[in-house]
XYZ file of C-alpha atoms in Angstrom:
542
model
C -138.686 -99.886 -48.169
C -136.079 -100.320 -45.289
C -135.351 -103.820 -46.159
C -135.239 -106.171 -49.259
C -138.226 -108.486 -48.822
C -136.750 -110.584 -51.762
C -133.553 -111.695 -50.062
C -132.840 -115.397 -50.179
C -130.897 -116.185 -47.057
C -132.073 -118.139 -44.277
C -135.672 -117.155 -43.172
C -138.317 -118.777 -41.236
C -140.451 -118.463 -44.227
C -138.242 -120.473 -46.326
C -135.966 -122.555 -44.015
C -134.587 -124.701 -46.845
C -132.971 -121.731 -48.377
C -129.280 -121.631 -47.662
C -127.734 -118.979 -49.950
C -124.341 -118.173 -48.382
C -124.083 -114.726 -49.741
C -127.626 -113.165 -48.997
C -128.252 -112.498 -45.397
C -130.488 -110.023 -43.458
C -127.616 -107.792 -42.150
C -125.763 -107.220 -45.427
C -125.783 -103.769 -46.961
C -127.556 -104.844 -50.128
C -130.629 -106.010 -48.145
C -130.982 -102.756 -46.173
C -131.569 -99.047 -47.599
C -129.361 -96.961 -45.210
C -131.030 -93.800 -46.332
C -134.354 -94.910 -45.505
C -133.128 -96.277 -42.260
C -131.454 -92.694 -41.455
C -134.786 -91.104 -42.108
C -136.574 -93.489 -39.836
C -134.164 -92.650 -36.795
C -134.615 -88.932 -37.666
C -138.470 -89.329 -37.444
C -138.041 -90.864 -34.028
C -135.834 -88.436 -32.379
C -137.552 -85.332 -33.723
C -141.094 -86.909 -32.755
C -139.839 -87.851 -29.314
C -138.568 -84.247 -28.533
C -140.577 -81.957 -30.596
C -137.740 -80.308 -31.872
C -137.063 -79.070 -35.431
C -133.544 -80.028 -35.861
C -131.602 -83.213 -34.961
C -128.987 -81.363 -33.149
C -131.574 -79.651 -30.932
C -133.316 -82.863 -30.399
C -130.100 -84.859 -29.301
C -129.243 -81.649 -26.952
C -132.798 -81.976 -25.521
C -132.181 -85.549 -24.768
C -128.977 -85.099 -23.125
C -130.227 -82.395 -20.955
C -133.254 -84.617 -20.023
C -131.000 -87.431 -18.970
C -128.847 -85.222 -16.910
C -131.595 -83.482 -15.134
C -132.767 -86.987 -14.011
C -129.314 -88.209 -13.165
C -127.875 -85.034 -11.593
C -130.663 -82.537 -11.299
C -128.986 -80.226 -13.656
C -129.887 -79.666 -17.267
C -126.361 -79.837 -18.737
C -125.701 -81.473 -22.011
C -122.912 -83.535 -23.528
C -119.393 -82.267 -23.196
C -116.175 -83.630 -24.813
C -114.715 -86.419 -22.730
C -118.183 -87.911 -21.535
C -118.561 -91.543 -22.743
C -121.443 -92.608 -24.495
C -122.223 -96.607 -24.677
C -124.305 -98.098 -27.394
C -125.476 -101.250 -25.843
C -126.342 -103.605 -28.678
C -127.933 -107.148 -28.821
C -125.146 -109.263 -30.289
C -124.426 -112.283 -28.114
C -125.968 -115.016 -30.301
C -124.505 -114.613 -33.571
C -120.942 -115.778 -32.626
C -120.958 -119.607 -32.171
C -118.927 -122.620 -32.613
C -115.015 -122.671 -32.624
C -113.694 -120.527 -29.961
C -117.089 -119.915 -28.365
C -118.537 -120.974 -25.209
C -122.307 -121.419 -26.048
C -123.952 -124.337 -27.975
C -120.309 -125.782 -28.217
C -121.745 -129.084 -29.442
C -122.938 -127.477 -32.830
C -120.726 -128.314 -35.593
C -120.084 -125.530 -37.839
C -121.651 -126.334 -41.238
C -119.982 -125.549 -44.700
C -122.394 -122.724 -44.838
C -121.227 -121.183 -41.773
C -117.517 -121.624 -42.797
C -118.048 -120.045 -46.011
C -118.872 -116.787 -44.234
C -116.403 -117.019 -41.378
C -114.513 -114.164 -42.774
C -117.384 -111.931 -41.481
C -115.990 -113.053 -38.110
C -112.461 -113.015 -37.026
C -111.736 -116.559 -35.371
C -115.195 -117.704 -34.753
C -117.876 -119.257 -36.952
C -121.247 -117.753 -36.777
C -124.821 -118.483 -37.296
C -125.909 -115.948 -40.003
C -129.826 -116.317 -39.652
C -129.913 -115.070 -36.165
C -131.479 -111.685 -36.009
C -129.710 -109.079 -33.593
C -129.251 -105.537 -33.517
C -129.000 -104.379 -37.274
C -125.481 -102.767 -37.997
C -127.529 -100.124 -40.136
C -129.462 -98.903 -37.175
C -126.175 -98.530 -35.014
C -124.795 -96.547 -38.273
C -127.582 -94.249 -38.228
C -127.295 -93.580 -34.370
C -123.411 -92.866 -34.994
C -124.073 -90.594 -37.834
C -126.556 -88.643 -35.430
C -124.183 -88.499 -32.610
C -121.194 -87.501 -34.487
C -122.477 -85.433 -37.360
C -125.508 -83.952 -35.696
C -124.925 -83.898 -31.910
C -121.202 -83.008 -32.214
C -120.155 -85.954 -30.207
C -116.256 -86.922 -30.366
C -115.768 -90.276 -31.943
C -113.202 -91.083 -29.220
C -116.248 -90.725 -26.686
C -118.345 -93.480 -28.182
C -118.189 -97.014 -27.254
C -120.059 -99.769 -29.105
C -120.710 -103.354 -28.406
C -122.463 -106.162 -26.378
C -119.515 -106.812 -23.741
C -120.160 -110.385 -23.264
C -118.935 -111.109 -26.805
C -116.386 -109.949 -29.312
C -117.929 -107.628 -31.961
C -118.196 -109.485 -35.131
C -116.213 -108.329 -38.145
C -119.118 -107.373 -40.423
C -120.333 -104.937 -37.819
C -116.893 -103.621 -37.111
C -115.941 -102.954 -40.707
C -119.445 -101.185 -41.347
C -118.817 -98.783 -38.411
C -115.048 -98.084 -38.411
C -115.020 -97.482 -42.101
C -117.194 -94.278 -41.603
C -116.026 -93.553 -37.886
C -112.557 -94.750 -37.606
C -111.948 -93.495 -34.299
C -114.890 -94.948 -32.345
C -114.500 -97.699 -29.583
C -115.688 -101.106 -30.695
C -115.679 -103.566 -27.726
C -113.966 -106.985 -27.619
C -113.877 -109.734 -25.218
C -111.175 -112.357 -24.972
C -112.124 -113.724 -21.585
C -114.021 -116.783 -23.173
C -111.976 -117.187 -26.368
C -108.678 -118.922 -27.077
C -105.896 -116.889 -28.578
C -107.986 -113.859 -29.746
C -105.590 -110.877 -30.155
C -107.782 -107.874 -29.433
C -105.197 -105.434 -30.222
C -104.644 -106.829 -33.690
C -108.392 -106.729 -34.239
C -108.599 -103.079 -33.180
C -111.002 -104.039 -30.396
C -111.132 -102.211 -26.999
C -110.992 -104.943 -24.380
C -113.848 -105.055 -21.846
C -112.903 -105.584 -18.210
C -115.186 -106.739 -15.458
C -115.967 -104.544 -12.529
C -113.514 -105.189 -9.569
C -116.568 -106.590 -7.393
C -120.105 -107.415 -7.726
C -122.289 -104.421 -8.436
C -125.704 -105.816 -9.225
C -127.595 -107.666 -6.357
C -130.598 -109.671 -7.394
C -133.539 -108.668 -5.392
C -134.919 -112.308 -4.716
C -131.514 -112.967 -2.683
C -131.327 -116.389 -4.101
C -134.855 -117.349 -3.358
C -135.742 -118.082 -7.052
C -132.642 -117.821 -8.754
C -130.577 -119.849 -6.524
C -127.405 -119.657 -8.671
C -127.506 -115.713 -8.975
C -127.363 -113.622 -5.892
C -125.110 -111.003 -7.533
C -122.909 -110.152 -10.599
C -120.224 -108.145 -11.638
C -120.901 -105.905 -14.652
C -118.273 -104.389 -16.971
C -116.126 -101.192 -16.222
C -117.805 -99.599 -19.424
C -121.022 -99.536 -17.389
C -119.316 -97.913 -14.597
C -117.724 -95.332 -16.713
C -120.526 -94.458 -19.126
C -122.017 -91.110 -18.794
C -124.871 -92.059 -21.158
C -126.127 -95.300 -22.387
C -128.127 -95.901 -25.487
C -129.999 -99.317 -25.503
C -130.464 -100.735 -29.074
C -132.328 -103.970 -28.566
C -134.073 -106.382 -31.139
C -137.689 -106.824 -31.592
C -138.138 -110.794 -30.905
C -140.070 -113.501 -29.144
C -138.020 -115.537 -26.709
C -138.016 -119.167 -25.612
C -137.779 -118.517 -21.879
C -138.888 -114.798 -21.288
C -141.635 -114.774 -23.956
C -140.317 -111.460 -25.282
C -136.814 -109.907 -25.474
C -136.417 -106.160 -25.662
C -134.287 -103.400 -23.960
C -134.768 -105.072 -20.517
C -133.566 -108.533 -21.437
C -130.788 -106.966 -23.580
C -128.817 -106.657 -20.435
C -128.492 -110.442 -20.017
C -125.351 -109.614 -22.067
C -124.155 -106.910 -19.403
C -123.266 -109.278 -16.584
C -119.832 -110.697 -16.659
C -120.443 -114.617 -16.632
C -119.891 -116.600 -19.651
C -123.650 -117.062 -20.259
C -126.841 -115.851 -18.768
C -128.596 -119.082 -18.102
C -128.300 -118.488 -14.240
C -130.831 -115.673 -14.742
C -133.388 -117.867 -16.500
C -135.175 -118.850 -13.324
C -136.110 -115.252 -13.017
C -138.048 -115.397 -16.296
C -141.407 -117.122 -17.055
C -139.577 -120.178 -18.548
C -136.542 -121.759 -17.317
C -135.789 -123.512 -20.548
C -136.995 -124.148 -24.163
C -140.601 -125.736 -24.207
C -140.886 -125.667 -20.374
C -142.554 -122.509 -19.041
C -143.208 -122.743 -15.461
C -143.761 -119.362 -13.764
C -147.181 -118.194 -15.202
C -148.512 -116.290 -12.348
C -148.515 -112.611 -11.881
C -146.641 -111.091 -8.937
C -143.617 -113.172 -8.990
C -139.964 -112.116 -8.882
C -138.893 -110.864 -12.349
C -135.161 -110.314 -13.028
C -135.896 -107.796 -15.852
C -137.019 -105.228 -13.185
C -133.666 -105.402 -11.307
C -132.007 -104.714 -14.726
C -134.300 -101.675 -15.630
C -133.923 -100.214 -12.166
C -130.047 -100.648 -11.694
C -128.059 -97.172 -11.603
C -125.619 -98.546 -14.354
C -128.215 -99.989 -16.668
C -131.772 -98.906 -17.191
C -131.397 -95.983 -14.898
C -128.404 -94.827 -16.871
C -129.979 -95.046 -20.367
C -130.859 -91.765 -22.155
C -132.636 -93.367 -25.092
C -134.268 -96.712 -25.604
C -134.464 -98.023 -29.218
C -136.020 -101.261 -30.292
C -134.430 -102.174 -33.854
C -137.447 -103.695 -35.727
C -136.039 -103.741 -39.146
C -136.466 -107.462 -38.732
C -137.999 -109.642 -36.108
C -137.656 -113.250 -35.075
C -138.648 -115.964 -32.758
C -135.575 -116.774 -30.587
C -135.130 -120.314 -29.429
C -132.246 -122.547 -28.779
C -132.142 -123.374 -32.647
C -131.709 -119.792 -34.028
C -133.822 -116.861 -34.810
C -134.012 -116.264 -38.484
C -135.994 -113.276 -39.882
C -139.895 -113.607 -39.900
C -142.160 -111.850 -42.173
C -145.245 -110.473 -40.252
C -148.814 -110.965 -41.466
C -150.570 -108.297 -39.463
C -151.206 -104.772 -40.646
C -149.504 -102.607 -41.382
C -146.701 -105.181 -42.319
C -148.695 -107.332 -44.675
C -146.356 -110.343 -45.312
C -143.271 -108.049 -45.255
C -140.345 -107.860 -42.795
C -141.278 -105.287 -39.965
C -139.196 -102.321 -41.265
C -139.420 -100.372 -38.051
C -137.565 -98.570 -35.512
C -139.143 -97.892 -32.031
C -137.977 -95.318 -29.727
C -138.702 -93.882 -26.180
C -137.286 -91.910 -23.247
C -139.589 -94.379 -21.005
C -138.272 -97.758 -20.888
C -141.451 -99.279 -19.624
C -143.615 -97.567 -22.248
C -141.439 -99.000 -25.239
C -141.508 -102.403 -23.750
C -145.280 -102.264 -23.484
C -145.933 -101.172 -27.184
C -143.531 -103.774 -28.582
C -145.063 -106.396 -26.351
C -148.434 -105.522 -27.725
C -147.047 -106.101 -31.267
C -145.237 -109.369 -30.566
C -148.195 -110.926 -28.729
C -150.603 -109.906 -31.705
C -148.229 -111.232 -34.467
C -146.950 -114.309 -32.670
C -150.218 -115.751 -31.708
C -150.150 -118.967 -33.556
C -151.189 -122.623 -32.632
C -147.603 -123.879 -32.305
C -146.091 -123.270 -28.697
C -143.094 -121.638 -30.365
C -145.061 -119.132 -32.212
C -147.226 -118.230 -29.085
C -144.550 -117.481 -26.548
C -145.281 -113.784 -26.154
C -148.961 -114.846 -25.151
C -147.847 -117.003 -22.125
C -149.601 -115.821 -18.936
C -147.027 -113.698 -16.845
C -144.773 -112.400 -19.865
C -145.711 -108.894 -19.004
C -145.454 -109.177 -15.191
C -142.182 -107.457 -15.208
C -143.813 -104.484 -16.931
C -146.615 -104.472 -14.235
C -144.033 -104.601 -11.352
C -141.731 -101.890 -13.085
C -144.603 -99.612 -13.697
C -146.055 -99.676 -10.186
C -144.457 -100.857 -6.778
C -147.730 -101.858 -5.483
C -147.618 -104.715 -8.038
C -144.313 -106.009 -6.763
C -143.944 -109.756 -5.865
C -144.763 -110.663 -2.281
C -141.727 -110.298 -0.028
C -139.519 -108.701 -2.880
C -138.115 -105.137 -2.636
C -136.294 -104.367 -5.927
C -133.042 -102.801 -4.862
C -130.390 -103.970 -7.565
C -127.958 -101.414 -6.131
C -128.119 -102.672 -2.628
C -128.069 -99.312 -1.258
C -131.701 -98.976 0.121
C -132.888 -96.744 -2.787
C -136.159 -98.137 -4.239
C -138.717 -96.741 -6.651
C -142.449 -96.180 -7.126
C -142.434 -96.510 -10.862
C -140.005 -96.805 -13.821
C -142.433 -95.681 -16.452
C -145.847 -96.241 -17.870
C -147.537 -99.753 -18.768
C -150.786 -100.228 -20.476
C -152.057 -102.084 -23.413
C -153.469 -100.772 -26.680
C -157.278 -100.422 -27.289
C -157.057 -103.097 -30.212
C -154.717 -104.412 -32.718
C -156.109 -102.256 -35.459
C -155.998 -98.607 -34.009
C -153.116 -99.385 -31.803
C -154.056 -96.480 -29.536
C -153.153 -95.955 -25.815
C -154.805 -93.593 -23.187
C -153.080 -90.440 -24.310
C -153.864 -91.156 -27.891
C -157.462 -91.525 -26.882
C -157.512 -88.585 -24.589
C -158.617 -90.724 -21.703
C -155.312 -90.670 -19.586
C -151.874 -89.655 -19.252
C -150.408 -93.027 -20.262
C -148.565 -93.668 -23.581
C -148.848 -91.799 -26.778
C -147.908 -93.868 -29.620
C -146.820 -91.519 -32.640
C -146.832 -93.529 -35.894
C -144.533 -92.097 -38.641
C -145.417 -94.231 -41.949
C -143.909 -93.756 -45.210
C -147.316 -94.605 -46.887
C -150.985 -94.351 -45.996
C -151.828 -97.549 -47.363
C -150.609 -100.742 -48.800
C -151.884 -99.886 -52.228
C -149.542 -96.940 -52.383
C -146.409 -98.888 -51.653
C -145.868 -99.619 -55.339
C -145.965 -95.865 -55.928
C -143.096 -95.139 -53.606
C -140.074 -96.123 -55.562
C -139.432 -92.538 -56.315
C -141.266 -90.493 -53.656
C -141.089 -86.667 -53.649
C -138.604 -85.538 -50.974
C -139.974 -83.420 -48.120
C -139.716 -82.978 -44.459
C -142.755 -82.236 -41.895
C -141.546 -80.616 -38.655
C -142.996 -80.692 -35.167
C -145.751 -78.215 -34.493
C -144.685 -75.311 -32.439
C -145.949 -74.650 -29.809
C -147.036 -78.209 -28.641
C -148.913 -78.507 -26.487
C -150.682 -75.277 -27.646
C -153.616 -73.315 -26.375
C -154.719 -71.000 -29.024
C -152.640 -71.416 -32.111
C -149.656 -73.466 -33.531
C -147.623 -73.411 -36.423
C -146.934 -76.496 -38.809
C -143.934 -76.156 -40.935
C -142.734 -78.472 -43.962
C -140.169 -78.317 -46.595
C -140.565 -79.487 -50.384
C -137.566 -80.416 -52.194
C -139.450 -80.618 -55.550
C -143.004 -79.323 -56.642
C -146.035 -81.286 -56.034
C -149.750 -81.427 -54.872
C -149.778 -80.976 -51.197
C -152.691 -81.691 -48.619
C -151.973 -80.912 -45.184
C -155.014 -81.953 -42.801
C -155.924 -82.365 -39.212
C -157.519 -85.439 -37.911
C -159.043 -86.324 -34.394
C -158.206 -89.373 -32.511
C -160.958 -91.388 -34.273
C -159.548 -90.538 -37.695
C -161.954 -88.118 -38.673
C -160.988 -85.138 -40.636
C -161.673 -81.932 -38.669
C -159.713 -79.290 -40.752
C -158.025 -78.940 -44.169
C -155.400 -76.420 -43.879
C -153.541 -76.884 -47.438
C -154.937 -78.654 -50.498
C -153.208 -77.193 -53.562
C -150.103 -77.526 -55.830
C -146.955 -75.965 -54.485
C -143.431 -75.336 -55.658
C -140.297 -76.470 -53.997
C -139.630 -74.364 -50.805
C -140.266 -73.916 -47.179
C -143.796 -73.385 -45.831
C -145.562 -72.734 -42.522
C -149.264 -72.865 -41.820
C -151.007 -71.710 -38.640
C -153.857 -73.759 -37.049
C -156.100 -71.793 -34.741
C -157.849 -74.633 -33.264
C -160.892 -74.252 -35.155
C -163.116 -77.120 -36.935
C -163.940 -76.738 -40.657
C -167.378 -75.444 -39.398
C -165.674 -72.569 -37.667
C -166.435 -74.122 -34.196
C -163.799 -74.526 -31.533
C -161.998 -77.796 -31.347
C -162.070 -79.595 -28.074
C -159.023 -80.325 -25.991
C -157.198 -83.383 -26.891
C -154.583 -84.837 -29.142
C -154.815 -84.306 -32.920
C -152.818 -85.796 -35.878
C -151.701 -83.533 -38.664
C -150.858 -85.450 -41.920
C -148.953 -83.999 -44.771
C -149.498 -85.750 -48.180
C -147.489 -84.870 -51.253
C -148.123 -86.279 -54.751
C -145.925 -85.675 -57.714
C -144.711 -87.532 -60.727
C -142.658 -89.672 -58.606
C -145.463 -90.986 -56.640
C -147.326 -90.228 -53.258
C -145.776 -89.996 -49.850
C -147.280 -88.933 -46.428
C -146.096 -88.307 -42.949
C -147.954 -87.604 -39.787
C -147.369 -86.160 -36.323
C -149.349 -85.503 -33.133
C -150.109 -82.334 -31.326
C -152.088 -81.564 -28.106
C -154.677 -78.781 -27.812
C -154.979 -77.678 -24.117
C -157.866 -75.271 -23.085
């Protein structure tokens, strides 16, 4: 329900449609209330907290413990940089990429969404609605001062339609602008905060020119130097040269050159239709970006905006409806979040390689051999390319692992080692609005309720599950094992609106003790408005 599946703008599913007033990023095609709920599900599940303010405080403390060794939280005056994916939407007049493209009449009709540049409205990038949800969390829940927030993709000037949406609600945030590659762009008049490059090169590519012979080092931007916290909000896309583009490759827009083509030799394919580095154990530039102290290492939260997905090439990246379950010929309508940058890329990679697995080269890019080589190397230094020592800060500090990489068991169950209780790898928590496709028609007016994280979690003897009902309905609260089998029914009755708490003592329905492992508790509420369910995971340790 996050997006309008009947929109008529550019789409890979109907490329002849050219409605100049119906594009994926417009307010009428996105349900902000649903998107806000989705982001809330992400941060509450990630942290195991019961309120958003507690969740954000926990993430700030976790970040500072890794960065400084102290569990301090955000304080006024500290800068938070929301790094978005927004380098491709701006094209044509005044730009520097694809300058041979002539602005069509369609693009001219929507030039008012820009300021001086024409754009390519069908290209999927970070959704303004997801960014707005993050801003609402930071300001309204975490107590962050608007003046401490910076938003943008520093290689480009932030487009007008993004600017207007964010600044109309949060007028004091800092929206970045870049006039280094445009002619006559008055950033002060546009109320943009101009970016500045760092005074010297600060990222040093670890192949030292052996592979990327045009890229030995780069400067970044001063916002990277100054940011106390970064939130990486990437897009869920296939890519013509990398196979996939997520949080790591989002930093191609962080270096200070006019374009990022000089980094492509560190990917699987150097240019469109010509993949050439299929082997594993080769230098991968994404690892340097993930390990750098101002980039991946300074990121407190990794988000992948999956409201829409696309296949990015040199001809655009318009929204693609996904055929695989649970998307079922709809837009992807998803937000992914993690504090582990390798884990989130691993999960999104599994999704991308499953959906984009067609006979055409363009639709099969995520399945090129070597696409996930950078994840192998980021997860385990024993997988590094021969002769390569990843040290992008050029200070002698290296790493053993940046996070967890593994593949799911299958595309139906989508479970990882911690879901299955077979290891300490990835746990994929799925927060769905419905339990089946058949229920989607019933969810136009769902009963409003919230399901809270179990406490304590992990637990040894007992845990408490709490939930709130805004209206009366029939409530089912049940526990399932990793195989999806019902192990205990805690509530199955009609309840009035109110706050409820239920204790689970780790017993099966037959009275026997449950074994250690991961369990899912699912709350289903049915009323005259329809049926809606939510689920979360908890871990029983004995």
